[in-house]
CSV table of C-alpha atoms in Angstrom, one decimal:
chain,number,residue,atom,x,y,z
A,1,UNK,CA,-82.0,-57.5,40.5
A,2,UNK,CA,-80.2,-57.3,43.7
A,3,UNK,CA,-82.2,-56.6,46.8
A,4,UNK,CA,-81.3,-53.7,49.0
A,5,UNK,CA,-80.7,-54.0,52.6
A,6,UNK,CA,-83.3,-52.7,55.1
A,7,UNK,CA,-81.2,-49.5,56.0
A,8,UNK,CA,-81.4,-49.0,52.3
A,9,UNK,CA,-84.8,-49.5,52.0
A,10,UNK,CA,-85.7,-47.4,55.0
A,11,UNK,CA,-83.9,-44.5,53.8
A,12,UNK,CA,-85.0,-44.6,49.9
A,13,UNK,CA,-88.5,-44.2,51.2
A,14,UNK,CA,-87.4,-41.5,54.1
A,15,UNK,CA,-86.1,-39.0,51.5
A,16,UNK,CA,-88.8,-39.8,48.7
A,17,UNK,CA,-91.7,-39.0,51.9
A,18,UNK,CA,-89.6,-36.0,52.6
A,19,UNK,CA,-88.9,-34.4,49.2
A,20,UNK,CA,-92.7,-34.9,47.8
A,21,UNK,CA,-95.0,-32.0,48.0
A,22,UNK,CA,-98.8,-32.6,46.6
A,23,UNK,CA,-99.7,-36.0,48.2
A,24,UNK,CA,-99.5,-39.9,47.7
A,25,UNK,CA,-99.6,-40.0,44.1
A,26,UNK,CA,-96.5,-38.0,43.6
A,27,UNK,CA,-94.6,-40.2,45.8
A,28,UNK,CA,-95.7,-43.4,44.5
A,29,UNK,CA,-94.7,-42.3,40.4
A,30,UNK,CA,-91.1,-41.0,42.5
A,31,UNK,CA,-91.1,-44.6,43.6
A,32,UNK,CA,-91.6,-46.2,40.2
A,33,UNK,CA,-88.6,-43.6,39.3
A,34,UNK,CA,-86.1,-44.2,42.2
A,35,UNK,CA,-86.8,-47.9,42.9
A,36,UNK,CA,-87.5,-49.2,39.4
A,37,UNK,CA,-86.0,-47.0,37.0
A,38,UNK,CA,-82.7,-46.3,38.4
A,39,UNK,CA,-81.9,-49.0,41.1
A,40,UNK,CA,-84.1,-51.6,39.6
A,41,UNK,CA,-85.1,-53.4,43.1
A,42,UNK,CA,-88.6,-53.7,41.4
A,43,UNK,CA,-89.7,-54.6,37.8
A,44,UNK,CA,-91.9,-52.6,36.2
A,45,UNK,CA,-94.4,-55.0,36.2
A,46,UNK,CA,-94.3,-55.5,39.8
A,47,UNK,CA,-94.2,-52.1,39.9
A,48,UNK,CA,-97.7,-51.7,38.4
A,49,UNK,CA,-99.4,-54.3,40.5
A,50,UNK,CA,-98.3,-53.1,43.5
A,51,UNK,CA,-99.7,-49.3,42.7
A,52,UNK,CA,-103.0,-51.0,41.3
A,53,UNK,CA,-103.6,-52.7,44.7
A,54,UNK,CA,-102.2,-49.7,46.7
A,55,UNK,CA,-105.3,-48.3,45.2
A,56,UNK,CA,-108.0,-50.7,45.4
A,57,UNK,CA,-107.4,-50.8,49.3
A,58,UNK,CA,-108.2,-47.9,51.6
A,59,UNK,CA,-105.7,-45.5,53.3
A,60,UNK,CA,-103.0,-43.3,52.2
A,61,UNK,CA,-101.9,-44.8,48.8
A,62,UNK,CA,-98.0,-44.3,49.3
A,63,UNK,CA,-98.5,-46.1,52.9
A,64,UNK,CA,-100.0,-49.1,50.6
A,65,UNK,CA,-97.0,-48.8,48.3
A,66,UNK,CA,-94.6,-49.1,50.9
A,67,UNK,CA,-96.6,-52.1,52.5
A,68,UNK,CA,-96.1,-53.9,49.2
A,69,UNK,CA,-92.3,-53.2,48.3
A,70,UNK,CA,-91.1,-53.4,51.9
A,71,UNK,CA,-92.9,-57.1,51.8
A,72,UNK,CA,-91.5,-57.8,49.0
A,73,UNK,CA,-88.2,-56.9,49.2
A,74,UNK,CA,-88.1,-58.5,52.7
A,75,UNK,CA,-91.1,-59.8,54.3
A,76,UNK,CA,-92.1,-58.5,58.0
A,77,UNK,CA,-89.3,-56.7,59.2
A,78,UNK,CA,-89.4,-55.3,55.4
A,79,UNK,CA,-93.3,-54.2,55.6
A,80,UNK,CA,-92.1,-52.2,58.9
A,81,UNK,CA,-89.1,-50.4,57.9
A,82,UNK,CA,-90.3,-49.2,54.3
A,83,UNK,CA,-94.0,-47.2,56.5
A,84,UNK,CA,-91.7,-46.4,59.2
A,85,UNK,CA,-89.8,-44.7,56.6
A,86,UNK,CA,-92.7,-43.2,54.4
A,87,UNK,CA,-94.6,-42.3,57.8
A,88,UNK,CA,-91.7,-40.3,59.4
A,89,UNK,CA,-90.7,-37.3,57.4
A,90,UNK,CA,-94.1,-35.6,57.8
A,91,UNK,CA,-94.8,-36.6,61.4
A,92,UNK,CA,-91.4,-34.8,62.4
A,93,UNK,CA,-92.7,-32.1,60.1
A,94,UNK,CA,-96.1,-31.8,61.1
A,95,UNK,CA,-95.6,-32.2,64.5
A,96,UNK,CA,-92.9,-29.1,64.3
A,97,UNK,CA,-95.3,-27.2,62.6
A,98,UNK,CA,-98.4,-27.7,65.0
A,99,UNK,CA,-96.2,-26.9,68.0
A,100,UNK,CA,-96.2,-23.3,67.0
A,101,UNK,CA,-99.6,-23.6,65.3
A,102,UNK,CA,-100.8,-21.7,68.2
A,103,UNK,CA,-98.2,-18.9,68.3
A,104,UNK,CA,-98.5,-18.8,64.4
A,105,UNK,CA,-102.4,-18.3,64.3
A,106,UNK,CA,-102.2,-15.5,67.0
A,107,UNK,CA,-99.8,-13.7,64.3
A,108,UNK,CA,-102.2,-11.2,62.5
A,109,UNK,CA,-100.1,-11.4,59.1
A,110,UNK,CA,-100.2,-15.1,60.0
A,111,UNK,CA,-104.2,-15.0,60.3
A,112,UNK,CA,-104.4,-12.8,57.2
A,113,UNK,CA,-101.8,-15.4,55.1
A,114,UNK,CA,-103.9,-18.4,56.3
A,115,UNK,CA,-107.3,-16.5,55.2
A,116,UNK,CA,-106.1,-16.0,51.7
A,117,UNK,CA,-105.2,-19.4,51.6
A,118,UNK,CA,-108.5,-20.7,52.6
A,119,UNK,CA,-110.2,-19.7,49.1
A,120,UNK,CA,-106.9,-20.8,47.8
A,121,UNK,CA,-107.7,-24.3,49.1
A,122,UNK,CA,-111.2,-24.2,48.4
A,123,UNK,CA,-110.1,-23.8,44.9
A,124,UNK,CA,-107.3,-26.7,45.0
A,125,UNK,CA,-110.2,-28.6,46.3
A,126,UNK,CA,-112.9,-28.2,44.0
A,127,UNK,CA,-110.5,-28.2,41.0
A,128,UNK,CA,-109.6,-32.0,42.0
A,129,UNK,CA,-113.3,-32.9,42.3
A,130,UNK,CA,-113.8,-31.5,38.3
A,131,UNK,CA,-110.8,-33.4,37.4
A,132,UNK,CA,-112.4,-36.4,38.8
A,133,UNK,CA,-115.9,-36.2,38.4
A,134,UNK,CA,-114.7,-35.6,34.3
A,135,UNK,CA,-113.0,-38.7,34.6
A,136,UNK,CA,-115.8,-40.1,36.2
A,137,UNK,CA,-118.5,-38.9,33.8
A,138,UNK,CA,-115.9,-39.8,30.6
A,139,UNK,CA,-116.6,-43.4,30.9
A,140,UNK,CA,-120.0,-42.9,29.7
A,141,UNK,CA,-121.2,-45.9,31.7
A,142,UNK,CA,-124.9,-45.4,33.4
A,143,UNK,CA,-124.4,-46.7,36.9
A,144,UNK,CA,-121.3,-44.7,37.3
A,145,UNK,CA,-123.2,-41.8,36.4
A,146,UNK,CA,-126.0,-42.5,37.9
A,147,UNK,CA,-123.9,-43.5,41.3
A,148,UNK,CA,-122.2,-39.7,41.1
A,149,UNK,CA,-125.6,-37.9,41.0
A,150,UNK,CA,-127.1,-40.1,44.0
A,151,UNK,CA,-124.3,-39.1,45.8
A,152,UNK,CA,-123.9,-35.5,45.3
A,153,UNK,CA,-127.4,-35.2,46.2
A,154,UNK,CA,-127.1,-37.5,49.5
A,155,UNK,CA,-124.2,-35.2,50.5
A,156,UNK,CA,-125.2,-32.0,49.8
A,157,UNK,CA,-128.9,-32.4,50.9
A,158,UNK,CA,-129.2,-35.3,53.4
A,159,UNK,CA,-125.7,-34.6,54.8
A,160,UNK,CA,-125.6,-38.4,54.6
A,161,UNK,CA,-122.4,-39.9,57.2
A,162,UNK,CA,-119.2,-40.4,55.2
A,163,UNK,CA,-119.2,-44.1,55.8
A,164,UNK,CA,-122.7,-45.0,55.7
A,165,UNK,CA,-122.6,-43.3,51.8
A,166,UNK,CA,-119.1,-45.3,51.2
A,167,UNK,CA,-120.4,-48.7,52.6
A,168,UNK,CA,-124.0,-47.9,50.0
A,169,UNK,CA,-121.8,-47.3,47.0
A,170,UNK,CA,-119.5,-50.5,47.4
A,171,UNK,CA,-123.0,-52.4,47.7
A,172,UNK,CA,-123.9,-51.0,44.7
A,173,UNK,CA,-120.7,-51.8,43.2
A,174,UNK,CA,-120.4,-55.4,44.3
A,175,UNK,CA,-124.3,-56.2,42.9
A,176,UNK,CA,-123.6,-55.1,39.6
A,177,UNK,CA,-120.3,-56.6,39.5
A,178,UNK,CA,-122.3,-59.8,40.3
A,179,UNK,CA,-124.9,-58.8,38.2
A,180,UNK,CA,-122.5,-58.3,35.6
A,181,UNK,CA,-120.7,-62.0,36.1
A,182,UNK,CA,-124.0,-64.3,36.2
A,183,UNK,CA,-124.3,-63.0,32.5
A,184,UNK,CA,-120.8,-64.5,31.5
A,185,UNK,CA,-117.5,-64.1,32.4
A,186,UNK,CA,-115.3,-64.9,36.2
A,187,UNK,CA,-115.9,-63.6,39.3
B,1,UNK,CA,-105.9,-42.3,78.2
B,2,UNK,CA,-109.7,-41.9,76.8
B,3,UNK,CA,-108.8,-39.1,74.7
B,4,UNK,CA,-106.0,-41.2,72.8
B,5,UNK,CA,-108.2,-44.6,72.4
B,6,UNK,CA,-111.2,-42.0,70.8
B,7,UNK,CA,-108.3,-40.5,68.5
B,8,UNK,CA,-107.0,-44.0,67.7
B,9,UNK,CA,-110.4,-45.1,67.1
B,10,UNK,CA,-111.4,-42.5,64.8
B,11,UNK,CA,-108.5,-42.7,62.5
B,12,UNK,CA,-108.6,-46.1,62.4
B,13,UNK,CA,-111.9,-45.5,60.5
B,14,UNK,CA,-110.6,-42.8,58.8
B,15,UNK,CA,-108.0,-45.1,57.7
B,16,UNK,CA,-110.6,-48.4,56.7
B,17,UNK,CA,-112.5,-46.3,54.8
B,18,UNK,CA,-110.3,-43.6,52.6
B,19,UNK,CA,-110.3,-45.4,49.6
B,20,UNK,CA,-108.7,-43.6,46.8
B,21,UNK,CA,-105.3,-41.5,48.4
B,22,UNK,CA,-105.4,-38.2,50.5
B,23,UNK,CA,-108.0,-36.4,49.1
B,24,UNK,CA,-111.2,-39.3,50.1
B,25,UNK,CA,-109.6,-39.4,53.8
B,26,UNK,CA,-110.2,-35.6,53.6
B,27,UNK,CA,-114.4,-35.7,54.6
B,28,UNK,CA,-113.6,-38.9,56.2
B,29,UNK,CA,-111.5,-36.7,59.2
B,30,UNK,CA,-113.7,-33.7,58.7
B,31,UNK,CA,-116.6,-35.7,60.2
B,32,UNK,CA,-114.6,-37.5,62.7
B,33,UNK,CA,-112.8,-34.0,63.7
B,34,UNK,CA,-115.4,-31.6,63.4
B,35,UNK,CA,-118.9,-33.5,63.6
B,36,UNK,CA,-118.4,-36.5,65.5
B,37,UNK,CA,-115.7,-35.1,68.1
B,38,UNK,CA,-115.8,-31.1,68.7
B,39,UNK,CA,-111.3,-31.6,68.3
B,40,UNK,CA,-111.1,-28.9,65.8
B,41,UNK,CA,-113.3,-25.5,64.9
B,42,UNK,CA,-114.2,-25.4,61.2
B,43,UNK,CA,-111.3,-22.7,60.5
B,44,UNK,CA,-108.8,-25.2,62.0
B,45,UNK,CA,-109.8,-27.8,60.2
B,46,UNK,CA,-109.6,-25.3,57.2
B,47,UNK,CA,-106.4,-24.1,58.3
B,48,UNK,CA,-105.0,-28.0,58.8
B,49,UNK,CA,-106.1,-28.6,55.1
B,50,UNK,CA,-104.0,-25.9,53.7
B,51,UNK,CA,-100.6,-27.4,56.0
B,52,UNK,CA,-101.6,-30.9,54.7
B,53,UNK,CA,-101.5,-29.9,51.4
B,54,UNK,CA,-98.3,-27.7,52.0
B,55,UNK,CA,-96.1,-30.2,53.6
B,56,UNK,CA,-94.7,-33.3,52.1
B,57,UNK,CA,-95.8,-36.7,52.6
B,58,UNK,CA,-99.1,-38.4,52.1
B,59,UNK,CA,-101.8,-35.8,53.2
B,60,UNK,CA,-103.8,-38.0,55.3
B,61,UNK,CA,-100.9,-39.4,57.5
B,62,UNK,CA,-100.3,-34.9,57.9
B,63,UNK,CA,-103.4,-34.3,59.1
B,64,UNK,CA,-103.6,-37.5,61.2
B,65,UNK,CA,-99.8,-36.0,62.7
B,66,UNK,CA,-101.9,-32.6,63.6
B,67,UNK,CA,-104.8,-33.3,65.2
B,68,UNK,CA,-102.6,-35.9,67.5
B,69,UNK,CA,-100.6,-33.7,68.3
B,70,UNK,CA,-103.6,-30.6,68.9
B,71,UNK,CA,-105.3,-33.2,71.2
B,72,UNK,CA,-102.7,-35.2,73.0
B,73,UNK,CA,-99.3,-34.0,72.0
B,74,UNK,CA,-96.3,-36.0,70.8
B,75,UNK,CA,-98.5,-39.4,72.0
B,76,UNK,CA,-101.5,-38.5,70.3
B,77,UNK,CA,-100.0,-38.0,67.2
B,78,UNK,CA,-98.2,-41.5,67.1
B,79,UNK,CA,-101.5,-42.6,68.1
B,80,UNK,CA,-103.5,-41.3,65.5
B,81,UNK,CA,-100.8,-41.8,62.5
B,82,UNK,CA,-100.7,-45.6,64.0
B,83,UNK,CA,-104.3,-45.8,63.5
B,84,UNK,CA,-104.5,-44.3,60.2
B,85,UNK,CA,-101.7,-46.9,59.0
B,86,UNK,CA,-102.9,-50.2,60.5
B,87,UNK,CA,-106.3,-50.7,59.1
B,88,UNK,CA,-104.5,-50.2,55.3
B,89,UNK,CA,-101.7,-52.2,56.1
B,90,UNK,CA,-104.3,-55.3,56.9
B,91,UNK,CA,-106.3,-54.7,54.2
B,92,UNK,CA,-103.5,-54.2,51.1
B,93,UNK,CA,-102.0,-57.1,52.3
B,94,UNK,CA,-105.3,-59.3,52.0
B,95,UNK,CA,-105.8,-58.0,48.7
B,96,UNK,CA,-102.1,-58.9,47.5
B,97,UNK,CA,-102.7,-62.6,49.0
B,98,UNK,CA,-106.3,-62.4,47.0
B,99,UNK,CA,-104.3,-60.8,44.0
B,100,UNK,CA,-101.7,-63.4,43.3
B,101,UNK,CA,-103.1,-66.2,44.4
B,102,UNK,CA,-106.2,-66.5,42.4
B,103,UNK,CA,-105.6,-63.9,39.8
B,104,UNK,CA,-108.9,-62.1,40.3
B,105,UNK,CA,-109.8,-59.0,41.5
B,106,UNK,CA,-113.3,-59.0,39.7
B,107,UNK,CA,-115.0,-58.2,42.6
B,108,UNK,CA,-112.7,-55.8,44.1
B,109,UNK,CA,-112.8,-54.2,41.3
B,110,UNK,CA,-116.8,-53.8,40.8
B,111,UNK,CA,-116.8,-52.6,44.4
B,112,UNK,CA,-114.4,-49.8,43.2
B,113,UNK,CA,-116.3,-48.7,40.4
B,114,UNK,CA,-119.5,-48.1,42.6
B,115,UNK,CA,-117.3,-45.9,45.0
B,116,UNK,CA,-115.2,-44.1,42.7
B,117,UNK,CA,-118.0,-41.7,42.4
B,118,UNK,CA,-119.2,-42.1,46.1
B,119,UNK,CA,-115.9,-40.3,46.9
B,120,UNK,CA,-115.9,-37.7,44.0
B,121,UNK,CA,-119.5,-36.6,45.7
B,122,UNK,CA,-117.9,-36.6,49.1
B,123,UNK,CA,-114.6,-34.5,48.2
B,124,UNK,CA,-117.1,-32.0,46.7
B,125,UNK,CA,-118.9,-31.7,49.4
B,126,UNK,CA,-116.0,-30.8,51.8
B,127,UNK,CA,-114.8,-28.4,48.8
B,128,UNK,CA,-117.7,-26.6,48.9
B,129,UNK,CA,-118.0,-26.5,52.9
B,130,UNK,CA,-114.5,-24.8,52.5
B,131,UNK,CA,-115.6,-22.4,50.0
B,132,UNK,CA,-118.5,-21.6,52.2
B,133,UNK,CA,-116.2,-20.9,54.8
B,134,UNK,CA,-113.8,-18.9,53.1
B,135,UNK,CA,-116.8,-17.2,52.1
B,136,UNK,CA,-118.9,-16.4,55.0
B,137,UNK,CA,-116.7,-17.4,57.9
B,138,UNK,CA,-119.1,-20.4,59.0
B,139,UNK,CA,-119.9,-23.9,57.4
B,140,UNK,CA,-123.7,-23.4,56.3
B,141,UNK,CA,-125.0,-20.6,54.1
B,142,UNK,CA,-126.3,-18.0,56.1
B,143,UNK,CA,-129.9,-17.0,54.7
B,144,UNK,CA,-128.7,-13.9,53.3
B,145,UNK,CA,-125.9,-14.8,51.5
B,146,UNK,CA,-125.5,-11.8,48.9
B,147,UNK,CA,-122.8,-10.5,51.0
B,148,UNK,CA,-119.7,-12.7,51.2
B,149,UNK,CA,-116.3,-11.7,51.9
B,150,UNK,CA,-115.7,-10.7,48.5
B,151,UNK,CA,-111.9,-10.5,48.9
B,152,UNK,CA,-112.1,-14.6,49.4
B,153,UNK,CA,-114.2,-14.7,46.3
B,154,UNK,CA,-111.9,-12.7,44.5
B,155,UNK,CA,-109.1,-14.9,45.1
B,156,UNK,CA,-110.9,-17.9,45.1
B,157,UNK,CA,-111.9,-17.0,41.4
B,158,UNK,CA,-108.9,-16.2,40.7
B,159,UNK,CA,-107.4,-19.3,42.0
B,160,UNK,CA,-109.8,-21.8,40.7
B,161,UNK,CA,-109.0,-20.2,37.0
B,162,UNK,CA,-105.5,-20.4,37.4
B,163,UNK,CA,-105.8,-23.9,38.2
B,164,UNK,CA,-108.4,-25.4,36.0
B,165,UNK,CA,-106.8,-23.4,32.7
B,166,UNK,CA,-103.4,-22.7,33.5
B,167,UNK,CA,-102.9,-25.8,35.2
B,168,UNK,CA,-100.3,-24.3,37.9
B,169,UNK,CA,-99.3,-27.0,40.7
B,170,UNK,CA,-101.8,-26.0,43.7
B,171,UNK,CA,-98.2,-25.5,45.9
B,172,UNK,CA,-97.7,-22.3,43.9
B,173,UNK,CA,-101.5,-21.1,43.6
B,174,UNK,CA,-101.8,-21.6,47.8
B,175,UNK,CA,-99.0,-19.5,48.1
B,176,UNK,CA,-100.3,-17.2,45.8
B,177,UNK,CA,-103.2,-16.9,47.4
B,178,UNK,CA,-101.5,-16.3,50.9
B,179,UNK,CA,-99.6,-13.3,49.8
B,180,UNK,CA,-103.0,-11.8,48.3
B,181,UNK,CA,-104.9,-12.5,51.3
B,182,UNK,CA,-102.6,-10.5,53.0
B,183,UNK,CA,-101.9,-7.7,50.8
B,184,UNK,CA,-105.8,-7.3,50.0
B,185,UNK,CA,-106.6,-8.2,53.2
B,186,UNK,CA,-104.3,-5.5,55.1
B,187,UNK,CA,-105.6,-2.5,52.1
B,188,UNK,CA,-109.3,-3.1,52.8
């Protein structure tokens, strides 16, 4: 496997951030593509460890994913060039696009194109949340259930903070996990 | 200066605590943006959802790009992007070192499982807060809510069924919507 140099490595993950519409998880499967697949800088394997952690920590997932390979591939300097590279394309973009923000929204056809898209949204939205909360509710295990119901009910009703519900749920999560490994088996 | 260490701040939280991609940082900012800080009205914050979701790249560093640049400009956006990234960076690395060097992620994992649903329930909530908005133009419902704007539900309906059955990637169904707000919108 031969390892790329860092200009190469910064610019695989500029164009994969800049071509990738719908979010992290598109850009991390185009990097199992690109960087396994076809240039094989990554095995597989590695491949699939690095997207498992990328998701067991917080923050944008592809941000994660580049932490990983660029450390990988070639340690500190590595780790910088591969964010710098996933972080750039949409802060040139986005920062384009809110420069005119304020002329846009004056637009009438603008405000009436940004109004229709608001349900539109609302529906992206709450059509992820089925998605999940099916996978969720298909592992037929009680806590997890359990945990969902809690939580819907703290949010919608108590308008419980964000954080203070996350840092309750990983409580609940780690106990049982201990719970779980004082009847057998390894932390 | 204060404005950019408050921005830094906040998305360095929104950062530590987004477990799960784009869509959990999603309430995370809400609160910081529209709760905590008074940065963004609820239709902006609506309004930066939709570009978020438009634009490439991962949707959290988008919106952390936006509301830099609505509060401090070209600075504030580096700021806020910076903040978003660090926390993550610190913590994926820790986890790889835990990862590979004792083979065990037990715990990690049990933590997971307990928020997985923690941040299904939150990314309702800030679905439905939308659809509330889209609805009747504010974030609570209003007491007499038998009259929403019935050209949002319409589409939203409409939307929500394209998606769920038809399974159309929500790029196209956005821009669907668009052009029917503004056709419908601009006949009635």
């Amino acid at each position: 496997m031969e390892k790329p140099t860092l200009r190469a490595l910064f610019l695989q993950m500029f164009t994969i951030s800049a071509c990738t519409f719908g979010g992290g998880f598109v850009i991390v499967t185009l990097m199992k593509k690109r960087l396994v697949e076809q240039r094989g800088w990554l095995s597989q394997s590695e491949m699939l460890d690095m997207t498992a952690l990328a998701q067991s920590a917080p923050g944008p997932i592809a941000v994660n994913t580049a932490v990983l390979i660029g450390w990988h591939l070639h340690g500190l300097s590595g780790m910088f060039f591969a964010v710098l590279g996933c972080i750039l394309p949409p802060m040139i973009i986005l920062s384009v696009i809110s420069l005119f923000y304020t002329a846009f929204a004056q637009n009438p056809y603008i405000a009436l194109l940004l109004r229709g898209m608001q349900a539109g949204v609302a529906a992206v939205i709450l059509d992820v949340t089925c998605s999940l909360g099916q996978d969720v509710l298909a592992k037929r295990q009680v806590l997890s259930t359990a945990l969902l119901t809690c939580a819907l009910a703290l949010v919608l009703f108590c308008k419980i903070s964000p954080i203070l519900l996350l840092l309750l749920a990983a409580l609940t999560g780690m106990l049982s996990a201990l719970f779980h490994s004082k009847k057998g088996g390894s932390l | 200066m204060s404005s950019l260490l408050l921005l830094f701040w906040s998305f360095l939280q929104v950062g530590a605590f987004s477990v799960g991609g784009g869509y959990a940082a999603m309430p995370l900012i809400e609160n910081q943006v529209c709760h905590l800080h008074t940065w963004l009205s609820a239709d902006e914050f609506a309004h930066l959802v939709t570009i978020a979701e438009m634009t490439p790249g991962p949707i959290a560093i988008n919106s952390a790009t936006f509301v830099g640049i609505q509060i401090a400009g070209l600075p504030g956006a580096i700021v806020a992007t910076v903040g978003c990234v660090f926390p993550s960076c610190m913590i994926v690395m820790t986890l790889a070192y835990v990862y590979y060097r004792f083979r065990g992620l037990n715990m990690v994992q049990g933590i997971l499982a307990g928020l997985r649903p923690a941040v299904v329930a939150m990314i309702a909530s800030a679905g439905i807060s939308l659809l509330i908005l889209a609805l009747y133009g504010e974030r609570n419902l209003p007491s007499d809510f038998t009259h929403p704007d019935w050209i949002s539900a319409a589409i939203f309906a409409l939307a929500f069924i394209v998606l769920r059955v038809l399974k159309i990637k929500p790029l196209w169904v956005m821009a669907g919507s668009g052009v029917m707000g503004v056709i419908l919108y601009a006949i009635f």
